[in-house]
Short mmCIF file of C-alpha atoms and ligand atoms in Angstrom, two decimals:
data_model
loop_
_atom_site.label_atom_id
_atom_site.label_comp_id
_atom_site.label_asym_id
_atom_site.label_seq_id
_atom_site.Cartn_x
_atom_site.Cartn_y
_atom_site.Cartn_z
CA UNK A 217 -9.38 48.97 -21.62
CA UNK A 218 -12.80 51.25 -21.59
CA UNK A 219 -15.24 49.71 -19.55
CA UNK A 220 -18.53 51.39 -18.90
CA UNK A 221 -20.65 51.28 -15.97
CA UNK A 222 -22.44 50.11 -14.21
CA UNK A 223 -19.94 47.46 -14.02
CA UNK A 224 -18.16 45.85 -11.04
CA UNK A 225 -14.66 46.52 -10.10
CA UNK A 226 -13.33 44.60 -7.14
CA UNK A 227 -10.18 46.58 -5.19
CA UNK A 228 -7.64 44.14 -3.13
CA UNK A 229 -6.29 45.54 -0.26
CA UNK A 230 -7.76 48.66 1.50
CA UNK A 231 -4.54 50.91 2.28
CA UNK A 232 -4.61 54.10 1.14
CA UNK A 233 -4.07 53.33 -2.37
CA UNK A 234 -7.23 50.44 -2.35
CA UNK A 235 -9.50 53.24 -0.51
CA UNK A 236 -8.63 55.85 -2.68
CA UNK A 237 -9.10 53.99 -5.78
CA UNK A 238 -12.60 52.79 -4.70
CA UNK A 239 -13.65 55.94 -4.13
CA UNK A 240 -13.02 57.17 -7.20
CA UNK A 241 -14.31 54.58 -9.04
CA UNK A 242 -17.81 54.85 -6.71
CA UNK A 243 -17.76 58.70 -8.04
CA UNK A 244 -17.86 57.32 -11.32
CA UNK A 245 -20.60 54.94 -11.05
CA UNK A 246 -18.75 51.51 -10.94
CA UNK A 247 -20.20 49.12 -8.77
CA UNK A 248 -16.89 48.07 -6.13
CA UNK A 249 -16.22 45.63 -3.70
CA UNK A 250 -13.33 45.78 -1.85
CA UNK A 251 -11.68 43.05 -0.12
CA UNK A 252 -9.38 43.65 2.89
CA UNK A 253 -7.32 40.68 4.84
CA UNK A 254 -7.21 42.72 8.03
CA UNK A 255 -8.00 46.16 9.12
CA UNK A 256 -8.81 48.84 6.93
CA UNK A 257 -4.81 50.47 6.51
CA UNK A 258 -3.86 47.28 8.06
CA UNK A 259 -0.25 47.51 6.66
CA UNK A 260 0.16 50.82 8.19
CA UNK A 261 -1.08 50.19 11.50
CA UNK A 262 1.56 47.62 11.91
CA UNK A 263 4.05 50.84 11.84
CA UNK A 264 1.47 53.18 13.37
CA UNK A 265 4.25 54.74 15.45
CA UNK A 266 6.54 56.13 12.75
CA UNK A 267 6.22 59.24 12.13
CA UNK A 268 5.55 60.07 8.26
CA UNK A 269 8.21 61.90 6.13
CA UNK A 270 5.97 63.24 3.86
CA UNK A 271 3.07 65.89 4.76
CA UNK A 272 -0.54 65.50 4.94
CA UNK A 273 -1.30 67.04 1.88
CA UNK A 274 0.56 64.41 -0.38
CA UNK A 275 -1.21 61.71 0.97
CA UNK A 276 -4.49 62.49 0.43
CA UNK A 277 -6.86 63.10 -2.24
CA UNK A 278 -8.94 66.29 -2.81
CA UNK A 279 -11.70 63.39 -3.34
CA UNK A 280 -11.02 62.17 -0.48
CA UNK A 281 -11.63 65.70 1.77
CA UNK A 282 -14.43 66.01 -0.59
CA UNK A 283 -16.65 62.58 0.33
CA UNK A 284 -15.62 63.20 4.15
CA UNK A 285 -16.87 66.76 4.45
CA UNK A 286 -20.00 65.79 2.35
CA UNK A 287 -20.66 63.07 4.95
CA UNK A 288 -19.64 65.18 7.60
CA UNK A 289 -20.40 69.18 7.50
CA UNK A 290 -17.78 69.32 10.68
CA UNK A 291 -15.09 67.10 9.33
CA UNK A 292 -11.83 68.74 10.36
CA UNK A 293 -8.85 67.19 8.09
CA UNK A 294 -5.08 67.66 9.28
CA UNK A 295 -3.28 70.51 8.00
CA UNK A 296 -1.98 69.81 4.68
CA UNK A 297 1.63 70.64 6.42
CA UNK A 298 1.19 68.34 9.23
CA UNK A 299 3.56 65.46 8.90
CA UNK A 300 1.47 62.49 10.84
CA UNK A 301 2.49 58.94 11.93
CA UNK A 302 0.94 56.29 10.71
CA UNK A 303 -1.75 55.84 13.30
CA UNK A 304 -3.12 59.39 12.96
CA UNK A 305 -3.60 59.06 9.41
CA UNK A 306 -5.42 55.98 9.60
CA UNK A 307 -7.65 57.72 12.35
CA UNK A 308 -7.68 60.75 11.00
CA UNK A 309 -8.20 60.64 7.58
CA UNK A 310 -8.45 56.76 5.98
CA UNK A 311 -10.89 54.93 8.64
CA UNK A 312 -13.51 58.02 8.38
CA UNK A 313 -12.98 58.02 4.21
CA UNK A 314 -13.60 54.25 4.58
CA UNK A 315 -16.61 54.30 6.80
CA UNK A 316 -18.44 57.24 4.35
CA UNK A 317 -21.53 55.90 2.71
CA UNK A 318 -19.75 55.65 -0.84
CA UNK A 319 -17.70 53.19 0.37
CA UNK A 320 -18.91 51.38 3.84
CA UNK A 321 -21.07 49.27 2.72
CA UNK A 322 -18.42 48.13 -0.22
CA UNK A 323 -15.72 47.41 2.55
CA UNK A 324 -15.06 43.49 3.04
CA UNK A 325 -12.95 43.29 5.94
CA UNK A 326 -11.19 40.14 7.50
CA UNK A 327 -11.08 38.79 3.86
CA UNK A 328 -7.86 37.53 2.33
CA UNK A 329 -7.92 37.24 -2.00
CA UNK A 330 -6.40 33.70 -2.46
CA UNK A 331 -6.28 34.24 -6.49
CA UNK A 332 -7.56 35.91 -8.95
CA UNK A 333 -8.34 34.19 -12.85
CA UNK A 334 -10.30 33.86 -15.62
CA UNK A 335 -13.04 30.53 -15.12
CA UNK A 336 -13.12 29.92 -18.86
CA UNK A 337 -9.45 30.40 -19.76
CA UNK A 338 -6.20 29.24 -18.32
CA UNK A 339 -3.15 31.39 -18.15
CA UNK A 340 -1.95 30.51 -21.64
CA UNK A 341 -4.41 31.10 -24.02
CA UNK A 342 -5.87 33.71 -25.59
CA UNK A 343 -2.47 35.46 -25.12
CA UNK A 344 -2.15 39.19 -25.01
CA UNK A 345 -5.69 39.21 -26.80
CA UNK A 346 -8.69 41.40 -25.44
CA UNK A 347 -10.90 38.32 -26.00
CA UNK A 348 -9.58 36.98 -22.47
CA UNK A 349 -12.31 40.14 -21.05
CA UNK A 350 -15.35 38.18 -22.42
CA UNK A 351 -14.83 36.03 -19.36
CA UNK A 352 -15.30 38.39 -16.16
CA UNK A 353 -12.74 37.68 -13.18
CA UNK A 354 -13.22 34.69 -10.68
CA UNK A 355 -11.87 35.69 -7.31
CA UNK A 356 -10.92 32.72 -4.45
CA UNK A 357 -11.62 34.57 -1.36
CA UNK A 358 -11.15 33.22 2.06
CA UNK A 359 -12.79 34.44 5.58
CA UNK A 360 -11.00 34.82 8.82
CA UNK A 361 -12.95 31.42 9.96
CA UNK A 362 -11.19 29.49 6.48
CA UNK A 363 -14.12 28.99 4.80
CA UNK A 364 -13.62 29.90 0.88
CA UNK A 365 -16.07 31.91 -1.57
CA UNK A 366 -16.13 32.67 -5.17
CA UNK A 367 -16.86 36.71 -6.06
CA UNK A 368 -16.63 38.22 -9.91
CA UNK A 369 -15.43 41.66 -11.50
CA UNK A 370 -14.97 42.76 -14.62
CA UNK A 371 -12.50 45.02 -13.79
CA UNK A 372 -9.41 43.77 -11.16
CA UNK A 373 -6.96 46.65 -9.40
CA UNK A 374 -4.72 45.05 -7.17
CA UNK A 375 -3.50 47.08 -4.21
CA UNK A 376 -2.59 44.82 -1.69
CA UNK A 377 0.92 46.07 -1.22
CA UNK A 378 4.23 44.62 -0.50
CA UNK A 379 4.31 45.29 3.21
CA UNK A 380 3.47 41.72 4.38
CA UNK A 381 5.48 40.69 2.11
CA UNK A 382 9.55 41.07 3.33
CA UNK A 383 12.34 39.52 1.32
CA UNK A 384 14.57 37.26 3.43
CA UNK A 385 17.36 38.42 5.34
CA UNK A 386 20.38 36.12 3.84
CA UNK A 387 23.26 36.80 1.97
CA UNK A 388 22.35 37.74 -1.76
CA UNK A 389 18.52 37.60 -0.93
CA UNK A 390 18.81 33.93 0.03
CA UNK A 391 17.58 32.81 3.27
CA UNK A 392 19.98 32.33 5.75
CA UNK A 393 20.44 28.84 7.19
CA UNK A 394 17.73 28.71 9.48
CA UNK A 395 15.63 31.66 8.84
CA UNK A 396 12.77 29.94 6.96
CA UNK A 397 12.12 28.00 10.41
CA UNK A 398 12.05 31.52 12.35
CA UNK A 399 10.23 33.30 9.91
CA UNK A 400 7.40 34.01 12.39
CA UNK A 401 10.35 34.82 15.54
CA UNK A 402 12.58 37.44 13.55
CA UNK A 403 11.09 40.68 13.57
CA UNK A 404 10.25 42.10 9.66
CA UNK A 405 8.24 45.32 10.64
CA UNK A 406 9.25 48.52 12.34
CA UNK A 407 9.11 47.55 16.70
CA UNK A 408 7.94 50.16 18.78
CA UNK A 409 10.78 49.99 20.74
CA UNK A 410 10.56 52.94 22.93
CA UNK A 411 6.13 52.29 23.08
CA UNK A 412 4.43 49.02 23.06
CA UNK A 413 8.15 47.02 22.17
CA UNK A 414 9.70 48.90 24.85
CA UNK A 415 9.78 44.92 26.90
CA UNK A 416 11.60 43.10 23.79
CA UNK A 417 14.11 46.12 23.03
CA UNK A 418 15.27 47.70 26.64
CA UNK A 419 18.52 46.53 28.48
CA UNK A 420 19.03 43.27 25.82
CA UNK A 421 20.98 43.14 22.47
CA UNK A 422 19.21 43.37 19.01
CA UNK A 423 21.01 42.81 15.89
CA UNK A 424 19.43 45.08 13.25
CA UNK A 425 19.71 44.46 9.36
CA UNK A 426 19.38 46.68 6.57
CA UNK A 427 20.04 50.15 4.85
CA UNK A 428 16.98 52.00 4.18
CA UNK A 429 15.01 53.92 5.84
CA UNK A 430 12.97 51.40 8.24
CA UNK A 431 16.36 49.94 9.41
CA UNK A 432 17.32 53.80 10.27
CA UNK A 433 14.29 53.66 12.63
CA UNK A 434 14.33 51.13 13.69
CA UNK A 435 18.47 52.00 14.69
CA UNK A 436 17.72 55.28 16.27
CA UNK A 437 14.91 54.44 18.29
CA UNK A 438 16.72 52.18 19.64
CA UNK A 439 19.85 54.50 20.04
CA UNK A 440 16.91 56.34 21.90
CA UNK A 441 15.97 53.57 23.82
CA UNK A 442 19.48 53.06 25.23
CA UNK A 443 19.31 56.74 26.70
CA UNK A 444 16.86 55.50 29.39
CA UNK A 445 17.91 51.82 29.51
CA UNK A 446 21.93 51.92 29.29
CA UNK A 447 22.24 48.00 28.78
CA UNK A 448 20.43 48.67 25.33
CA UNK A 449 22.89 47.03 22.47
CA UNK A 450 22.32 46.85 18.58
CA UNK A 451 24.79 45.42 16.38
CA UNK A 452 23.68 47.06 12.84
CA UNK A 453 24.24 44.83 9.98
CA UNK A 454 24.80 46.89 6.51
CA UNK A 455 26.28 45.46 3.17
CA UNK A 456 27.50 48.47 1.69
CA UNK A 457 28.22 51.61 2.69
CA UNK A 458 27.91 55.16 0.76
CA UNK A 459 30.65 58.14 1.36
CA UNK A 460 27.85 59.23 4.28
CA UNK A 461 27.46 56.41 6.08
CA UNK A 462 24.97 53.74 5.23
CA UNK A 463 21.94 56.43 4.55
CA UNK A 464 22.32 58.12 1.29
CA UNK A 465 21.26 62.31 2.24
CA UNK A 466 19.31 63.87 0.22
CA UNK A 467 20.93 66.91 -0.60
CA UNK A 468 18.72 69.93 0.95
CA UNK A 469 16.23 67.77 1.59
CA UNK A 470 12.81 69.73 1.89
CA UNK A 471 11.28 66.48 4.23
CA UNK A 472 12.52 67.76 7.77
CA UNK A 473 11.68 64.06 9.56
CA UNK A 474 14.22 61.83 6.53
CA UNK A 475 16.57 64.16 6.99
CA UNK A 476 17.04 63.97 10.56
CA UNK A 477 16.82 60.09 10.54
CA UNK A 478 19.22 59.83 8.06
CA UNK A 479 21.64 62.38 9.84
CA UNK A 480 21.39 60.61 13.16
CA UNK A 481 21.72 56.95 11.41
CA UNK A 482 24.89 58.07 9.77
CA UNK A 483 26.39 59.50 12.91
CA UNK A 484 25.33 55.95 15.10
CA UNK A 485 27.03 54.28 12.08
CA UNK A 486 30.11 56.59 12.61
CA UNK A 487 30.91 55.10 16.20
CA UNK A 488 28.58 57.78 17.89
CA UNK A 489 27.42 55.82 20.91
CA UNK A 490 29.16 53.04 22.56
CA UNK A 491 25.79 51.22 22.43
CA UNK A 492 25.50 50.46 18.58
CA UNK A 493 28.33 48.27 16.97
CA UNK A 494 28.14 48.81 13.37
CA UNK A 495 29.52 45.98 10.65
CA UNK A 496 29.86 47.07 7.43
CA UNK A 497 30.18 44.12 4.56
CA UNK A 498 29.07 41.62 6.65
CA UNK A 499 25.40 39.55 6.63
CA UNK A 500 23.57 36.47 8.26
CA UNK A 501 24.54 33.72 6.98
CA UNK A 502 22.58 31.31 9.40
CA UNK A 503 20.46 31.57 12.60
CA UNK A 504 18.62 29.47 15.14
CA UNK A 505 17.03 29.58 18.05
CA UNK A 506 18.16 28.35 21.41
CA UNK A 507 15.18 27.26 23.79
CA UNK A 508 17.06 27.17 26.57
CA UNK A 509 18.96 30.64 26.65
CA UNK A 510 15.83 31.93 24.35
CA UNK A 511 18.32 33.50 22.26
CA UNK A 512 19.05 33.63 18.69
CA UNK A 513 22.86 32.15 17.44
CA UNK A 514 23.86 33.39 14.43
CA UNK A 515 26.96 33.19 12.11
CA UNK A 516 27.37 36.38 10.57
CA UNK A 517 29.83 36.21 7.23
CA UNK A 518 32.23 39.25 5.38
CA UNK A 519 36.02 38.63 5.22
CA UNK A 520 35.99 36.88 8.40
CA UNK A 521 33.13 34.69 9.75
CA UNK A 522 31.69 35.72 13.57
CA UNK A 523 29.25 34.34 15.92
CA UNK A 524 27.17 35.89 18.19
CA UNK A 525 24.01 35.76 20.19
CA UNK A 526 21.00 38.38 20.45
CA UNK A 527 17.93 38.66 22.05
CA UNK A 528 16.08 40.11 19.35
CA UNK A 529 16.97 40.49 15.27
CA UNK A 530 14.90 43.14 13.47
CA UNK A 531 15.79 42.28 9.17
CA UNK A 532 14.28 45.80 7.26
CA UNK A 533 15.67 43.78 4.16
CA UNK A 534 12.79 45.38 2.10
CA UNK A 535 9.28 43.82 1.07
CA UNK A 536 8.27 42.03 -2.40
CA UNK A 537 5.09 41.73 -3.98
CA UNK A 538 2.78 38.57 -3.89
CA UNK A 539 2.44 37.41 -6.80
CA UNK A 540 0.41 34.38 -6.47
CA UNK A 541 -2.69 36.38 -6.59
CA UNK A 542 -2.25 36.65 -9.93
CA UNK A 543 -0.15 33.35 -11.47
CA UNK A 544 -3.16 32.31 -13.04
CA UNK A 545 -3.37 35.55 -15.25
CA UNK A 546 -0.96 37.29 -18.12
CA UNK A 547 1.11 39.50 -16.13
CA UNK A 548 4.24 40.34 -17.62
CA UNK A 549 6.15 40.76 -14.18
CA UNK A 550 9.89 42.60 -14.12
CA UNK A 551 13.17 39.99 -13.80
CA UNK A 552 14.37 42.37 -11.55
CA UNK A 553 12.24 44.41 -9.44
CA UNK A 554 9.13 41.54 -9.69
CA UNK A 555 6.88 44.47 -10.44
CA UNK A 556 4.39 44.74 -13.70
CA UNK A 557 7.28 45.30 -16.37
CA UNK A 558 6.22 48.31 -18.22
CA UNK A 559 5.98 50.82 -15.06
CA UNK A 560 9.39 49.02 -14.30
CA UNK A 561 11.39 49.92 -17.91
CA UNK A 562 9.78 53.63 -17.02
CA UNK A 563 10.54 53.35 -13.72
CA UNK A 564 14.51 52.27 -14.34
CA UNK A 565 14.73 54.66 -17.14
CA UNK A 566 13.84 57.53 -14.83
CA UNK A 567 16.06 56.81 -11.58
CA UNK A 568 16.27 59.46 -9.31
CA UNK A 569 17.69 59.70 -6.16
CA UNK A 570 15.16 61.22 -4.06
CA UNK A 571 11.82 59.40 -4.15
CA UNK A 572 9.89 62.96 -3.84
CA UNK A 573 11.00 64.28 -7.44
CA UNK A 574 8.97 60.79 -9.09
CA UNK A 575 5.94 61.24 -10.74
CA UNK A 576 3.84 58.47 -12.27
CA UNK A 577 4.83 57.43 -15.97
CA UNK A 578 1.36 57.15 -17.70
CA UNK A 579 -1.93 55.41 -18.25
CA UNK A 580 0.21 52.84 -20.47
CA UNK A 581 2.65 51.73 -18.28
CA UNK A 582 -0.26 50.87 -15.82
CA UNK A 583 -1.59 47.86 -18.76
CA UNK A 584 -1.00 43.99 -18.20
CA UNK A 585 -1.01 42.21 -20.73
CA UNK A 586 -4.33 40.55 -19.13
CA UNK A 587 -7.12 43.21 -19.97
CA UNK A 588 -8.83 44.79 -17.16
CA UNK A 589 -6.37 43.73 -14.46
CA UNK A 590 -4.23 46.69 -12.49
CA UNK A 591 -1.68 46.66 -10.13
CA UNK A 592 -1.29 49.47 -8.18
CA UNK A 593 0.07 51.43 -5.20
CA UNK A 594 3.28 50.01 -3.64
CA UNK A 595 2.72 46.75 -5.32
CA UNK A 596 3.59 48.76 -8.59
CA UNK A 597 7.08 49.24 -7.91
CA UNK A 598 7.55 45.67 -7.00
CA UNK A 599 10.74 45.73 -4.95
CA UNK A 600 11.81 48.91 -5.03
CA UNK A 601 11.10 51.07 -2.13
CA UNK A 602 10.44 54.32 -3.31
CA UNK A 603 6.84 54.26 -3.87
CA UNK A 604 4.49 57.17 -2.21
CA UNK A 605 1.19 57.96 -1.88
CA UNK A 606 1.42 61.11 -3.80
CA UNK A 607 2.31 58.83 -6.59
CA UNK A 608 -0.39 55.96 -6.41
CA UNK A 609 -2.87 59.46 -6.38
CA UNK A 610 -1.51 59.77 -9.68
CA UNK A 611 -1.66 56.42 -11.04
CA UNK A 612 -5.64 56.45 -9.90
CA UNK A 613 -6.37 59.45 -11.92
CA UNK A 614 -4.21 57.66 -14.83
CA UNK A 615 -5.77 54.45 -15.08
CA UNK A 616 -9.56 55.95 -14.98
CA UNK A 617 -8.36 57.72 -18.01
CA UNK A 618 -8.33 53.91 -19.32
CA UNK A 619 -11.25 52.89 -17.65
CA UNK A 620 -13.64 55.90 -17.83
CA UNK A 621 -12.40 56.09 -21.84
CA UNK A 622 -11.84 59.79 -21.30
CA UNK A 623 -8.31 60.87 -21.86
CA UNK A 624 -9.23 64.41 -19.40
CA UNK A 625 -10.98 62.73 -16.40
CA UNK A 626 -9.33 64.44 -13.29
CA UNK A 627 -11.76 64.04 -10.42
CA UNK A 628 -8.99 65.58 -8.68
CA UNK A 629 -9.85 68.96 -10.43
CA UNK A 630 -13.14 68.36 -10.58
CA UNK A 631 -13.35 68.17 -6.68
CA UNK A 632 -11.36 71.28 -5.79
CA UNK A 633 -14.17 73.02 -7.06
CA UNK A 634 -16.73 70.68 -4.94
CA UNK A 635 -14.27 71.96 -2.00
CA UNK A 636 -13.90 75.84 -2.64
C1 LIG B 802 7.95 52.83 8.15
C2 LIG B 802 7.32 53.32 6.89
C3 LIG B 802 7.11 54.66 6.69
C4 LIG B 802 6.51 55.13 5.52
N1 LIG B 802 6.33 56.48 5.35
C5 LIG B 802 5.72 56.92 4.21
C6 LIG B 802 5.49 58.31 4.01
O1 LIG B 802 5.85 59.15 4.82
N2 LIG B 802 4.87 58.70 2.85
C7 LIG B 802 4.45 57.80 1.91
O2 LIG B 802 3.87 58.22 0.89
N3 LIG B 802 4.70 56.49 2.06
C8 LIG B 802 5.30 56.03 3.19
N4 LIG B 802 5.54 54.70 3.35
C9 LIG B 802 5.18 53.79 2.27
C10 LIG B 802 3.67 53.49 2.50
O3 LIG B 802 3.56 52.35 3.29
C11 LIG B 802 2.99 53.34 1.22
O4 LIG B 802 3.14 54.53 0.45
C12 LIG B 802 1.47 53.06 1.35
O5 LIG B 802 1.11 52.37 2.50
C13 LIG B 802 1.14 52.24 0.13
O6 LIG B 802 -0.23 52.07 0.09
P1 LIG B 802 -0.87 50.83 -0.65
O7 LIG B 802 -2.35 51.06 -0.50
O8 LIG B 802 -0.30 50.66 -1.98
O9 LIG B 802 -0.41 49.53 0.18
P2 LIG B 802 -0.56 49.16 1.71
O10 LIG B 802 -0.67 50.35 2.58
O11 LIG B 802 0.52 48.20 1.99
O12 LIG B 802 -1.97 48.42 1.76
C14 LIG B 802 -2.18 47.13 1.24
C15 LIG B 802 -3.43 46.53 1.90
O13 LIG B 802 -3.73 45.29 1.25
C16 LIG B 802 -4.07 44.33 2.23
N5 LIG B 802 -3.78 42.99 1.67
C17 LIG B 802 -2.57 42.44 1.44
N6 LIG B 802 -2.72 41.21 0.88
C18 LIG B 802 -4.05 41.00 0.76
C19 LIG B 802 -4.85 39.92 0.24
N7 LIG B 802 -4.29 38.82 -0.28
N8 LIG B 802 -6.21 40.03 0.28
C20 LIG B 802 -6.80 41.14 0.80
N9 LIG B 802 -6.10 42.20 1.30
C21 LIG B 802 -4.75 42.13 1.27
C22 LIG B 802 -3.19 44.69 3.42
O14 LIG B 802 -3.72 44.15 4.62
C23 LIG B 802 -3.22 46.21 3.36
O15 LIG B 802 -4.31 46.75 4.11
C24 LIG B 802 6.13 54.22 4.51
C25 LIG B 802 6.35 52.84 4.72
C26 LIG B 802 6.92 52.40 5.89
C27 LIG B 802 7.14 50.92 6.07
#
């Protein structure tokens, strides 16, 4: 709902979403604070080594170019066409955006957002009414050291992602036997197995699980690995398969970097190199961890059960949002994707292949049932995986249209003039 300023708005999570919503929100006068559990990008960081499949230019804001050339007459942004990796965007672009004046001094870093509610109601009353905004936000924050602090906002946009999040790497979903106990052993992220991983990955045998795009890294870099250390093995672990291979194509796909991951996946899958053993239908059905051997032991199950050992076991088994941030609030969350159900009806009525074609559905499908509270960024789509920058862009101009009251606010617009 409208809210004018100057009131508070408090962003969780400073990726690129977080940052980019802050600053738009500082161009309108809002007072922010945003609280970050880590780094600034902090999810990204942790795969600062992958490349980017989409350009420059769709992952930032013309806001964005706009507060860092202000700030800095010789600020020198990427080309729009350069396609990044994670690290140099953070350097590059986010970590100067986030250290401009209109938002360093709003930046709470090392701070983790325990939960968010409403001091004089509890979750069920006042249902679906605007009354519940009478009584701003309590936030539980916590500091690196533990201690615990109490902050307010009228206005709540949750963009703290789904990367530390992952879903478990058993069969439908489930754990496997064992995994909850070596949740902090098995690898989640994207390794740098040919950089700072190299140790972990080269000459010893890593069972890789998974069918997007993270587990094709993860596969071909260490395909790549095995070039320069031949006792390199994977097994790769997939539960279906498409007429491809395991990696849908795109057809004619304009992002040069997916494409040739997804080519080279499919031909490893295919029986390409003697040093990845691919098992289609199968998944972990338990795990543990032998001291001794410092191995893992798992029983993988299809048709037939096998057991095996492995040094290493990278699950890209997708992320899920956190949702305890908000139990205490009306948020009417998707039964299947976990994400805020009215960008997930849009979002499942408007399936398309290729996450590039989206675009975002509408001021209305970003509203809660709770007034004043936002979930945005990758958090948005809940499970599913196809969320981009480009889009949360989108969904920032969007929900100011709520916010701001004014059905044409584009800052957007408004700062390609500030920039020609
Ligand atoms: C390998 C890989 C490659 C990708 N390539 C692309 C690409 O080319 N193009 C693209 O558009 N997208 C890409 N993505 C998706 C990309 O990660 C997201 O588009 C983007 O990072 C989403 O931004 P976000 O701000 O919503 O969330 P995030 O970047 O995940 O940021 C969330 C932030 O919230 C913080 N946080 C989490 N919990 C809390 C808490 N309780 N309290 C305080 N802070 C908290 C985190 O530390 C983090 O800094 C890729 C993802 C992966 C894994």
């Amino acid at each position: 709902m409208a809210v004018d300023t100057p009131a508070r708005v408090a962003i969780l999570g400073a990726g690129p979403i977080g940052l980019e919503a802050a600053l738009y929100a500082r161009f309108l006068g809002y007072d922010v604070d945003i609280y970050e559990r880590g780094n600034v990008a902090e999810n990204i960081l942790r795969w600062g080594h992958v490349r980017m499949f989409s350009p420059f230019g769709m992952n930032r804001s013309t806001l964005g170019l706009a507060a860092l050339r202000a700030q800095e007459e010789g600020y020198v942004p990427p080309g729009d066409d350069e396609f990044l990796t994670g690290l140099e965007y953070v350097d590059r672009y986010l970590l100067p955006l986030s250290q401009t004046d209109l938002l360093g001094d709003h930046l709470k870093l090392g701070i983790e957002v325990v939960s968010v509610g409403r001091p004089e109601l509890l979750k069920g009353e006042a249902i679906g009414t605007e009354d519940r905004a009478d009584s701003d936000f309590r936030i539980l924050y916590r500091d690196s050291a533990g201690a615990e602090f109490i902050g307010t906002a009228e206005v709540v946009i949750d963009t703290t992602g789904v990367f530390g999040n992952p879903n478990w790497a058993g069969e439908g979903g489930l754990p496997a036997v064992g995994e909850t106990a070596l949740r902090d052993q098995i690898e989640y992220g994207v390794p740098d197995v040919t950089g700072s991983a190299r140790s972990q990955y080269a000459d010893r045998k890593t069972l890789v699980i998974g069918a997007g795009y993270s587990a094709a890294t993860t596969v071909v870099a260490l395909a790549k690995l095995a070039e320069d250390a031949p006792n390199t093995r994977v097994t790769w672990l997939v539960r279906q398969v498409t007429e491809a291979g395991p990696i849908m194509p795109i057809p004619d796909d304009r992002l040069p970097e997916r494409a040739s991951v997804t080519a080279e996946a499919n031909r490893l899958a295919s029986g390409a190199s003697a040093n990845v053993s691919f098992k289609l239908g199968m998944s972990l059905a338990s795990v543990c961890y032998d001291e001794t051997t410092g191995k893992f032991q798992v029983e993988l199950a299809g048709e037939a059960k096998e057991r095996d050992e492995f040094d290493a076991i990278v699950a890209n088994v997708g992320c899920r949002p956190d949702n305890r941030i908000y139990q205490e609030l009306q948020i009417h969350e998707c039964y299947a994707t976990s994400g805020p159900m009215k960008l997930a009806a849009a979002l499942q009525g408007s399936r398309a292949g290729d996450c590039m074609v989206q675009k975002s559905h509408g001021p209305q499908t970003l509203t809660n049932p709770e007034p004043d509270f936002y979930i945005l960024g990758a958090k948005s789509y809940g499970r599913n995986p196809n969320f981009l920058v480009s889009i949360g862009l989108e969904q920032i101009r969007d929900l100011f249209t709520i916010i701001g009251d004014r059905e044409d606010l584009d800052l957007y617009k408004t700062a390609v003039t500030l920039l020609s």
